[in-house]
Coordinates of C-alpha atoms in Angstrom, one line a residue:
Chain Y
X1 CA 0.0 0.0 0.1
X2 CA 1.2 3.4 -0.8
X3 CA 1.8 5.4 2.2
X4 CA 0.4 8.9 1.6
X5 CA 0.9 11.6 4.1
X6 CA -1.7 14.4 3.7
X7 CA -0.7 17.8 4.7
X8 CA -3.6 19.5 6.6
X9 CA -3.6 23.2 6.2
X10 CA -5.7 24.9 8.5
X11 CA -6.6 28.5 8.8
X12 CA -9.0 28.1 11.4
X13 CA -8.7 31.4 13.0
X14 CA -9.7 33.1 9.9
X15 CA -12.5 30.9 9.3
X16 CA -13.6 31.4 12.7
X17 CA -13.7 35.3 12.2
X18 CA -15.7 34.8 9.2
X19 CA -18.6 33.6 11.0
X20 CA -21.1 36.2 11.7
X21 CA -22.0 34.5 15.1
X22 CA -19.9 34.7 18.2
X23 CA -16.5 33.3 17.6
X24 CA -16.1 31.8 21.1
X25 CA -19.3 29.8 20.5
X26 CA -17.4 27.5 17.9
X27 CA -15.2 24.6 18.1
X28 CA -13.3 22.9 15.3
X29 CA -12.8 19.3 14.4
X30 CA -10.8 17.6 11.5
X31 CA -11.8 14.2 10.6
X32 CA -9.9 11.7 8.4
X33 CA -12.2 9.3 6.8
X34 CA -10.6 6.2 5.4
X35 CA -12.5 4.8 2.4
X36 CA -14.3 2.7 1.7
X37 CA -15.3 1.6 5.2
X38 CA -15.6 5.2 6.5
X39 CA -13.5 4.5 9.5
X40 CA -12.8 7.9 11.1
X41 CA -10.1 9.5 13.0
X42 CA -10.3 12.7 14.9
X43 CA -7.3 14.7 13.9
X44 CA -6.4 16.9 17.0
X45 CA -5.2 20.2 15.7
X46 CA -4.4 23.7 16.8
X47 CA -6.5 26.7 15.8
X48 CA -4.1 27.4 13.3
X49 CA -1.1 26.0 11.5
X50 CA -0.3 22.6 9.5
X51 CA 0.7 19.2 10.2
X52 CA 1.0 15.9 8.4
X53 CA -1.2 13.2 9.2
X54 CA 0.5 9.9 10.6
X55 CA -2.5 7.8 9.5
X56 CA -1.7 6.1 6.4
X57 CA -4.3 6.2 3.7
X58 CA -6.1 3.2 2.4
X59 CA -5.7 2.2 -1.1
X60 CA -9.2 3.5 -1.7
X61 CA -8.1 7.0 -0.3
X62 CA -9.3 9.2 2.5
X63 CA -11.4 12.2 2.9
X64 CA -10.4 15.1 5.1
X65 CA -13.3 17.1 6.6
X66 CA -12.9 20.4 8.5
X67 CA -16.0 21.1 10.7
X68 CA -17.0 23.6 13.1
X69 CA -19.5 23.0 15.8
X70 CA -21.6 25.5 17.5
X71 CA -22.3 24.9 21.2
X72 CA -25.8 26.5 21.6
X73 CA -27.8 25.2 19.8
X74 CA -25.5 22.3 19.1
X75 CA -25.0 22.6 15.4
X76 CA -22.3 21.4 13.1
X77 CA -21.1 23.0 9.9
X78 CA -19.0 21.3 7.3
X79 CA -16.5 24.0 6.2
X80 CA -14.2 22.1 3.9
X81 CA -13.6 18.6 2.5
X82 CA -11.1 17.2 0.4
X83 CA -10.4 13.6 -0.8
X84 CA -6.9 12.2 -1.5
X85 CA -5.8 9.0 -3.2
X86 CA -2.8 7.5 -4.6
X87 CA -3.6 8.5 -8.2
X88 CA -6.5 10.9 -7.9
X89 CA -5.2 14.4 -8.7
X90 CA -4.9 17.1 -6.1
X91 CA -6.5 20.4 -6.6
X92 CA -6.8 23.9 -5.1
X93 CA -9.2 26.6 -5.6
X94 CA -8.7 30.4 -5.1
X95 CA -11.3 33.1 -5.5
X96 CA -10.3 36.7 -5.9
X97 CA -12.2 39.9 -6.4
X98 CA -11.5 43.6 -6.3
X99 CA -12.3 43.5 -2.5
X100 CA -8.9 42.4 -0.7
X101 CA -10.9 41.0 2.3
X102 CA -9.4 37.5 2.7
X103 CA -11.5 35.7 5.3
X104 CA -14.3 34.8 2.9
X105 CA -13.9 36.1 -0.7
X106 CA -16.6 38.6 -1.3
X107 CA -17.8 41.1 -3.8
X108 CA -20.8 43.1 -4.9
X109 CA -23.6 42.1 -7.4
X110 CA -22.2 44.3 -10.0
X111 CA -18.5 43.5 -9.9
X112 CA -16.4 40.7 -11.4
X113 CA -14.5 38.0 -9.7
X114 CA -12.0 35.3 -10.7
X115 CA -11.6 31.7 -10.0
X116 CA -8.1 30.1 -10.2
X117 CA -8.2 26.2 -10.2
X118 CA -4.9 24.4 -9.8
X119 CA -4.7 20.7 -10.6
X120 CA -1.6 18.5 -10.1
X121 CA -1.0 14.9 -10.1
X122 CA -3.0 14.1 -13.2
X123 CA -1.7 11.2 -15.0
X124 CA -0.6 11.5 -18.6
X125 CA -0.7 7.9 -19.3
X126 CA -3.7 7.3 -21.4
X127 CA -4.1 3.7 -20.0
X128 CA -4.4 5.0 -16.4
X129 CA -7.9 5.0 -14.8
X130 CA -10.4 7.7 -15.9
X131 CA -10.2 9.2 -12.3
X132 CA -6.4 9.8 -12.9
X133 CA -6.9 11.5 -16.0
X134 CA -9.7 14.1 -15.4
X135 CA -11.4 16.0 -12.8
X136 CA -14.9 17.6 -12.7
X137 CA -15.5 21.3 -12.1
X138 CA -18.9 22.4 -10.7
X139 CA -20.3 25.8 -10.3
X140 CA -23.1 26.1 -7.7
X141 CA -25.1 29.4 -7.0
X142 CA -27.4 30.0 -4.1
X143 CA -29.4 33.2 -3.1
X144 CA -29.8 34.0 0.5
X145 CA -33.3 34.2 1.7
X146 CA -34.6 37.8 2.4
X147 CA -32.0 39.7 4.3
X148 CA -30.3 36.6 5.6
X149 CA -26.5 37.0 5.5
X150 CA -25.6 33.4 5.0
X151 CA -25.9 32.3 8.6
X152 CA -29.1 30.1 8.0
X153 CA -28.5 29.0 4.4
X154 CA -29.4 25.4 3.5
X155 CA -26.7 24.4 1.2
X156 CA -28.6 21.4 0.1
X157 CA -30.6 24.0 -1.9
X158 CA -27.8 25.3 -4.0
X159 CA -28.2 25.2 -7.7
X160 CA -25.8 23.4 -9.9
X161 CA -25.5 26.0 -12.6
X162 CA -22.8 24.6 -14.8
X163 CA -20.2 22.0 -15.0
X164 CA -17.2 21.0 -17.1
X165 CA -14.0 19.1 -16.8
X166 CA -10.3 19.7 -16.7
X167 CA -7.9 17.3 -18.3
X168 CA -4.5 18.5 -17.7
X169 CA -2.3 19.8 -14.8
X170 CA -1.8 23.3 -14.2
X171 CA -3.5 26.5 -13.4
X172 CA -7.0 27.1 -15.0
X173 CA -8.5 30.7 -14.5
X174 CA -12.1 31.6 -14.9
X175 CA -13.4 35.2 -15.1
X176 CA -16.9 36.3 -14.3
X177 CA -18.1 39.8 -15.1
X178 CA -21.1 39.6 -12.8
X179 CA -22.7 37.0 -10.5
X180 CA -25.5 34.6 -11.7
X181 CA -27.1 34.1 -8.4
X182 CA -30.8 34.1 -8.9
X183 CA -32.9 37.3 -8.1
X184 CA -35.4 39.4 -9.9
X185 CA -33.7 42.7 -8.9
X186 CA -30.2 42.3 -10.1
X187 CA -29.0 45.1 -7.9
X188 CA -30.3 43.4 -4.7
X189 CA -28.9 39.9 -5.3
X190 CA -27.2 38.5 -2.3
X191 CA -25.9 35.0 -1.8
X192 CA -22.9 32.9 -2.8
X193 CA -21.2 31.1 -5.7
X194 CA -19.4 27.8 -4.9
X195 CA -16.8 26.3 -7.2
X196 CA -15.8 22.7 -6.6
X197 CA -13.5 20.1 -8.1
X198 CA -14.5 16.5 -7.8
X199 CA -12.8 13.3 -8.9
X200 CA -14.6 10.9 -11.2
X201 CA -16.2 7.9 -9.7
X202 CA -14.3 4.5 -10.0
X203 CA -14.4 1.2 -8.3
X204 CA -12.5 2.5 -5.4
X205 CA -14.6 5.6 -4.4
X206 CA -17.6 7.6 -5.6
X207 CA -17.1 11.1 -7.0
X208 CA -15.3 12.9 -4.2
X209 CA -14.5 16.6 -3.5
X210 CA -11.0 17.5 -4.0
X211 CA -11.4 21.2 -3.5
X212 CA -14.2 23.8 -2.9
X213 CA -14.5 27.5 -2.2
X214 CA -17.2 30.0 -2.3
X215 CA -17.5 33.7 -2.8
X216 CA -20.1 35.9 -1.0
X217 CA -22.1 38.3 -3.1
X218 CA -23.5 41.3 -1.5
X219 CA -26.1 43.7 -2.8
X220 CA -25.6 47.3 -4.1
X221 CA -26.6 50.1 -1.5
X222 CA -29.7 52.1 -2.1
X223 CA -31.0 55.1 -0.4
X224 CA -34.0 57.2 0.4
X225 CA -34.1 60.8 1.4
X226 CA -36.8 62.4 3.7
X227 CA -37.1 65.9 4.8
X228 CA -36.5 67.7 1.5
X229 CA -37.8 67.1 -2.1
X230 CA -36.2 67.8 -5.4
X231 CA -36.8 71.5 -6.5
X232 CA -37.6 72.6 -2.9
X233 CA -36.7 76.2 -1.9
X234 CA -35.0 76.6 1.4
X235 CA -35.8 80.0 2.6
X236 CA -34.8 80.1 6.3
X237 CA -33.0 77.4 8.4
X238 CA -32.0 74.3 6.3
X239 CA -34.3 71.4 7.0
X240 CA -33.4 68.3 9.0
X241 CA -33.0 65.5 6.5
X242 CA -32.9 61.8 7.1
X243 CA -31.1 59.5 4.7
X244 CA -31.9 55.9 5.0
X245 CA -28.9 53.7 3.7
X246 CA -29.7 50.1 2.9
X247 CA -27.2 47.4 2.4
X248 CA -24.0 49.5 2.9
X249 CA -21.0 47.3 1.7
X250 CA -19.2 45.7 4.5
X251 CA -16.1 47.7 3.8
X252 CA -17.4 51.1 3.0
X253 CA -17.5 54.9 3.8
X254 CA -20.6 56.7 2.9
X255 CA -21.3 60.4 3.2
X256 CA -23.3 63.4 2.1
X257 CA -21.9 66.4 0.2
X258 CA -23.3 69.4 -1.2
X259 CA -22.2 71.8 -4.0
X260 CA -23.4 74.9 -5.7
X261 CA -25.1 74.3 -9.2
X262 CA -26.9 71.5 -10.8
X263 CA -25.9 67.9 -10.5
X264 CA -22.6 67.0 -12.2
X265 CA -21.2 63.5 -11.6
X266 CA -17.9 63.6 -10.3
X267 CA -18.0 67.0 -8.5
X268 CA -16.1 67.1 -5.2
X269 CA -18.5 69.1 -2.9
X270 CA -18.5 70.0 0.7
X271 CA -19.1 67.0 3.0
X272 CA -22.0 67.8 5.4
X273 CA -20.5 67.6 9.0
X274 CA -21.8 64.6 11.1
X275 CA -23.4 63.2 7.8
X276 CA -21.3 60.2 7.3
X277 CA -20.8 56.5 8.3
X278 CA -18.0 53.8 8.1
X279 CA -18.8 50.3 7.9
X280 CA -16.3 47.7 8.9
X281 CA -18.2 44.4 9.0
X282 CA -18.5 40.9 7.6
X283 CA -21.9 41.5 6.1
X284 CA -23.9 44.6 4.7
X285 CA -25.3 47.1 7.1
X286 CA -28.4 49.4 6.9
X287 CA -28.0 52.6 8.7
X288 CA -29.4 56.2 8.8
X289 CA -27.7 59.4 8.8
X290 CA -29.1 62.7 9.6
X291 CA -28.4 66.1 8.2
X292 CA -29.2 68.6 11.1
X293 CA -27.9 72.2 11.6
X294 CA -26.1 72.1 8.2
X295 CA -26.7 75.7 7.3
X296 CA -23.0 76.5 7.5
X297 CA -22.3 74.6 4.3
X298 CA -25.0 76.5 2.4
X299 CA -22.9 79.6 1.9
X300 CA -24.8 81.3 -0.7
X301 CA -28.1 81.7 -2.3
X302 CA -28.9 79.8 -5.4
X303 CA -29.2 76.3 -6.8
X304 CA -27.5 73.6 -4.7
X305 CA -27.0 69.8 -5.1
X306 CA -27.0 67.1 -2.4
X307 CA -25.5 63.9 -3.1
X308 CA -25.0 60.7 -1.2
X309 CA -21.7 59.0 -1.9
X310 CA -20.3 55.7 -1.0
X311 CA -16.7 54.6 -1.2
X312 CA -15.9 50.9 -1.3
X313 CA -13.1 48.7 -2.5
X314 CA -14.7 49.0 -6.0
X315 CA -14.5 52.7 -6.2
X316 CA -16.7 55.6 -5.7
X317 CA -20.4 55.5 -6.4
X318 CA -23.1 58.0 -6.3
X319 CA -26.1 56.5 -4.7
X320 CA -28.5 59.2 -5.1
X321 CA -28.9 63.1 -5.4
X322 CA -31.3 65.9 -5.4
X323 CA -31.1 69.6 -6.1
X324 CA -32.8 72.4 -4.2
X325 CA -32.7 76.3 -4.1
X326 CA -31.5 78.4 -1.2
X327 CA -33.1 81.9 -1.1
X328 CA -32.5 83.6 2.1
X329 CA -32.5 87.1 0.8
X330 CA -35.1 89.3 2.4
X331 CA -37.1 91.6 0.2
X332 CA -38.5 94.6 1.8
X333 CA -41.2 96.2 -0.2
X334 CA -41.8 99.7 0.9
X335 CA -42.0 103.2 -0.3
X336 CA -40.5 106.5 0.8
X337 CA -42.5 109.6 0.9
X338 CA -42.1 113.0 1.9
X339 CA -44.4 115.3 3.6
X340 CA -43.4 118.1 1.3
Chain I
X1 CA -9.6 20.4 -24.4
X2 CA -10.0 24.0 -25.5
X3 CA -6.9 26.2 -24.9
X4 CA -7.0 28.7 -22.0
X5 CA -4.7 31.1 -23.5
X6 CA -7.2 33.8 -24.7
X7 CA -8.9 33.6 -21.3
X8 CA -5.7 34.0 -19.6
X9 CA -4.8 37.0 -21.6
X10 CA -8.3 38.5 -21.0
X11 CA -7.7 37.8 -17.3
X12 CA -4.3 39.6 -17.2
X13 CA -5.9 42.8 -18.3
X14 CA -8.9 42.7 -15.9
X15 CA -6.4 41.6 -13.1
X16 CA -4.3 44.8 -13.8
X17 CA -7.5 46.7 -13.3
X18 CA -8.2 45.0 -10.0
X19 CA -4.7 45.6 -8.8
X20 CA -5.0 49.2 -9.4
X21 CA -8.2 49.3 -7.5
X22 CA -6.7 47.6 -4.6
X23 CA -3.8 49.9 -4.4
X24 CA -4.9 51.2 -1.0
X25 CA -7.8 52.4 0.9
X26 CA -6.7 56.0 0.7
X27 CA -6.8 55.7 -3.2
X28 CA -10.4 54.5 -3.4
X29 CA -11.9 58.0 -3.3
X30 CA -9.7 58.9 -6.1
X31 CA -11.2 56.7 -8.7
X32 CA -13.7 58.4 -11.0
X33 CA -17.1 58.6 -9.5
X34 CA -19.9 56.8 -11.2
X35 CA -23.5 56.4 -10.6
X36 CA -24.5 53.1 -8.9
X37 CA -25.5 50.3 -11.5
X38 CA -29.1 49.8 -12.3
X39 CA -31.0 46.7 -12.6
X40 CA -31.1 47.1 -16.4
X41 CA -27.4 47.4 -16.7
X42 CA -26.8 44.4 -14.5
X43 CA -29.5 42.2 -16.3
X44 CA -27.8 42.9 -19.6
X45 CA -24.5 42.0 -18.1
X46 CA -25.9 38.8 -16.7
X47 CA -27.2 37.8 -20.0
X48 CA -23.8 38.2 -21.5
X49 CA -22.1 36.3 -18.6
X50 CA -24.6 33.5 -18.9
X51 CA -23.7 33.1 -22.6
X52 CA -20.0 32.8 -21.9
X53 CA -19.7 30.8 -18.8
X54 CA -16.0 29.8 -18.9
X55 CA -16.8 26.5 -17.1
X56 CA -18.4 25.4 -20.4
X57 CA -15.3 26.5 -22.2
X58 CA -13.3 23.7 -20.4
X59 CA -13.8 20.1 -21.3
X60 CA -17.4 18.5 -21.6
X61 CA -19.1 17.5 -18.4
X62 CA -18.0 14.0 -17.7
X63 CA -19.1 11.2 -15.3
X64 CA -22.5 11.2 -13.7
X65 CA -23.3 14.8 -14.8
X66 CA -26.9 14.4 -14.2
X67 CA -26.3 14.0 -10.6
X68 CA -24.8 16.7 -8.2
X69 CA -22.0 15.0 -6.2
X70 CA -22.0 18.0 -3.9
X71 CA -25.4 17.2 -2.6
X72 CA -23.9 14.4 -0.3
X73 CA -22.0 16.8 1.6
X74 CA -24.9 19.2 2.1
X75 CA -26.8 16.7 4.3
X76 CA -23.8 15.7 6.4
X77 CA -24.0 16.3 10.2
X78 CA -20.9 15.6 12.4
X79 CA -23.1 15.4 15.5
X80 CA -25.1 12.4 14.0
X81 CA -21.8 10.8 12.9
X82 CA -20.2 11.0 16.2
X83 CA -20.5 9.6 19.7
X84 CA -21.2 12.3 22.2
X85 CA -19.4 12.7 25.5
X86 CA -20.8 15.3 27.8
X87 CA -20.0 16.2 31.4
X88 CA -20.2 19.1 33.7
X89 CA -21.2 21.5 31.0
X90 CA -18.7 20.3 28.5
X91 CA -19.3 18.2 25.4
X92 CA -17.0 16.7 22.8
X93 CA -17.5 14.5 19.8
X94 CA -15.5 11.3 18.9
X95 CA -16.0 9.2 15.8
X96 CA -18.6 6.4 16.0
X97 CA -17.1 3.0 17.1
X98 CA -14.3 4.8 18.9
X99 CA -16.0 4.1 22.3
X100 CA -15.1 0.6 23.0
X101 CA -16.6 0.3 26.5
X102 CA -19.4 2.1 28.2
X103 CA -20.2 1.2 31.8
X104 CA -23.9 1.5 32.5
X105 CA -23.4 3.9 35.3
X106 CA -21.7 6.4 32.9
X107 CA -24.4 6.1 30.4
X108 CA -25.9 9.6 31.0
X109 CA -22.4 11.1 30.1
X110 CA -23.0 9.9 26.5
X111 CA -26.1 12.1 26.1
X112 CA -26.6 15.8 25.1
X113 CA -27.2 18.0 28.1
X114 CA -28.5 21.5 28.0
X115 CA -26.3 24.7 28.0
X116 CA -23.0 23.1 27.1
X117 CA -19.8 24.3 25.7
X118 CA -18.2 22.1 22.9
X119 CA -14.5 21.3 23.5
X120 CA -12.0 19.6 21.4
X121 CA -11.0 16.1 22.3
X122 CA -7.6 16.9 24.0
X123 CA -9.3 19.5 26.4
X124 CA -12.1 17.3 27.2
X125 CA -10.0 14.2 27.9
X126 CA -7.6 16.3 30.0
X127 CA -10.4 17.3 32.3
X128 CA -12.2 13.9 32.4
X129 CA -9.3 11.5 32.9
X130 CA -11.2 10.2 36.1
X131 CA -13.8 8.3 34.1
X132 CA -12.3 8.1 30.5
X133 CA -9.4 5.7 29.6
X134 CA -7.9 5.6 26.3
X135 CA -6.4 2.6 24.5
X136 CA -4.0 3.3 21.5
X137 CA -4.7 1.1 18.7
X138 CA -2.8 0.4 15.6
X139 CA -4.0 1.5 12.1
X140 CA -4.5 -2.3 11.3
X141 CA -6.7 -2.7 14.4
X142 CA -8.7 0.5 13.7
X143 CA -9.2 -0.6 10.0
X144 CA -10.4 -4.1 11.2
X145 CA -7.4 -5.8 9.6
X146 CA -6.1 -7.1 12.9
X147 CA -7.8 -8.1 16.2
X148 CA -7.0 -6.4 19.5
X149 CA -5.3 -8.8 21.8
X150 CA -7.8 -10.7 24.0
X151 CA -6.1 -9.5 27.2
X152 CA -6.6 -6.0 26.1
X153 CA -10.3 -6.5 25.3
X154 CA -10.8 -8.6 28.6
X155 CA -9.1 -5.8 30.5
X156 CA -11.5 -3.1 29.5
X157 CA -14.6 -5.2 29.5
X158 CA -14.5 -5.1 33.4
X159 CA -13.4 -1.4 33.6
X160 CA -15.5 1.1 35.5
X161 CA -14.1 3.9 33.1
X162 CA -15.2 4.6 29.5
X163 CA -12.7 3.1 27.1
X164 CA -12.0 5.3 23.9
X165 CA -9.6 3.9 21.3
X166 CA -7.1 6.4 20.2
X167 CA -4.6 6.7 17.4
X168 CA -1.7 9.1 18.0
X169 CA -3.9 10.5 20.9
X170 CA -6.9 11.2 18.7
X171 CA -10.1 9.1 18.9
X172 CA -10.5 6.7 16.0
X173 CA -13.1 4.2 14.9
X174 CA -12.3 0.5 15.5
X175 CA -14.0 -1.4 12.7
X176 CA -15.0 -4.9 13.2
X177 CA -12.3 -7.4 12.4
X178 CA -12.5 -8.5 8.9
X179 CA -12.5 -12.3 8.4
X180 CA -10.1 -13.6 5.8
X181 CA -11.8 -13.6 2.4
X182 CA -11.5 -17.3 1.9
X183 CA -13.3 -18.0 5.2
X184 CA -16.2 -15.8 4.3
X185 CA -19.5 -17.6 3.2
X186 CA -21.1 -15.8 0.4
X187 CA -23.2 -12.7 1.2
X188 CA -22.0 -12.7 4.8
X189 CA -21.4 -9.6 6.6
X190 CA -18.3 -8.7 8.5
X191 CA -18.0 -9.9 12.0
X192 CA -15.6 -9.2 14.9
X193 CA -15.2 -8.5 18.4
X194 CA -13.9 -4.9 18.0
X195 CA -15.8 -1.6 17.8
X196 CA -19.5 -1.1 17.9
X197 CA -20.2 -4.9 18.4
X198 CA -18.0 -4.9 21.4
X199 CA -19.6 -1.8 22.7
X200 CA -23.1 -3.4 22.2
X201 CA -22.1 -6.5 23.9
X202 CA -20.6 -4.6 26.7
X203 CA -23.7 -2.5 27.0
X204 CA -25.7 -5.6 27.5
X205 CA -23.2 -6.9 30.1
X206 CA -23.2 -3.7 31.9
X207 CA -26.8 -3.5 32.0
X208 CA -27.1 -6.7 34.0
X209 CA -27.4 -6.3 37.8

C-alpha cells in the first residue's frame, strides 16, 4: 500500500472570524475518513497551523473534513472537505475579487470575480484509470433568503448552474463579469457562488470532492431621502434631512456632500458635518444618517445639489442626489414718501 | 480540451485593473465617481455572462453529470456521525465506534445535556481522565485488519471507566475485524469483536445487575 501523508492546512482562525456569530461559540474538528469503510479518526489540531497526518491512507483513499460545531444550539457546519488517493489528482481553488478581504472572498452584485483552479498529479498515461486523467469542475449558486447573510443557508438547496472538466495539470482561470445568483432585482442579489472540483467515480470511491471554495455576493446599496424634495426652496433654516442607507457594503465609507449648481457627476463638494458613516463588518449593514443644523455649508443663495456618495473597494459610487434652491434674501417692499 | 490562452490573456488585463483598484484604501476615493449600477445594466451583463460561462469552455461535463455530487456533503452532520461525551457542562465528539466500552453507570455522560460548551477532544479528555481511559490502537486494528489482543479486550470489559480507542492521541473508529476472504461464506457480513459490536455486547453486560 502506498503510504500517503496528507498535509492538513488549516486556517481556522480566519474561518472562525468569518462567522457572523460569536467566535467563542465555535469549536473545530478535523476528521480523516478512510475509504471505503468510513473509519474515522479525529485529528487533533491547533486553531491555526499545519501538520502531516500520521495515519496512512487506504488504497481507496481518504477524505479530510473540516468541521466547526456551535455549542448553543448544538449544530455542526462542514466548512471544507477534500479527498486524497494514490492516483487521484490534487486540486486547489482560489477566488479573488476587487475586495482584498481575505477571510471569505466577497464582492458586490455588479462587480467581477476570478476563479483560479490548480490541478496537479493528473496522469498523462492514457491507460490510467479515468479518475487519474480528469476532474470535474462544478459551479453552484445560491441566493440568501430575504435579508439573511448566510448564517441560516441550507446548502442542500444550492443550484448546480454549470459543470465542465479539466484534463490537464496546471492553473486554470475563470473570469466572471457579474454573479449569476438568482434574483429578480439584479442590484439586490445576495448569496454565494461555490466552485468545486470533484474526482471521477471509479471502483474505489464515488465522485469525491477534491477542493471547494465559495464567494459571497452582497447587494448594491440604495438610499431614500426624507425631509426635503427635489426642487424645494430653502428660505430660512436648512431642514433636518434623514437619509436611509440600505445594504451598505461591509467595507465602505458613505457620506453626504453638497455643492452649488446643478448635479454634475464627479463634482467634489463639501461634506456635510456629521453626515457620514463607516462600515467595517463581515456583512452588509443598513443605517441612517441625519443632516441637522447644516446651514453653514450652504454659503450662498442659489441652486444647490445634495449627493450621497459611497466609497468601497470597488471605487466611488453616487447612490442618489437631488437639487434645491437656497433663497435667504429678504425683500422689503416699501415706499419712501415726503411730507412736502 | 480547449486552450485557455485567450482566457488567461483577458484575465491579465482585468487583473491589472483589479490591482490598481486595490492599491490602497486611501486611493479609493480618487477613482472616478460613477452612478450606482442599475437593474437594467446588470440584467444585460448577466445575459452576456451566462452566454459565456467559462466553465463550459473547459472540457465537456463527464461522469455522472446528471447527478450533483456536492449534494452528499450538504446533508452531512458531524453530531449524528459522532458519539457524544458530555459532562459538567462540556461536550466533545468522537467518531462512531471509537468508544469501546461504556459502563452502564456512565451512560448519561453519553447524552446531550442543555447549556453545554463544546470542547476539542484533548481538552475534554484532560479534564475527564477520572472516568475516561484511552487505548492506543494500531492502524491495522482500527481498520479491522487485525484483532486487538484478548487480554486488552478482557481488561476493558470489566473497567469502570469508559474506554476510547485512540490513534496518536486522537479518537479513532475501530472497525469489526474482517475475516479472511476465503473463510467468508457468500453474502455474509463482516463480524468481529472490536468496535460497535464490542460496545453493544458490553452495554448488555453492563446493564445486567
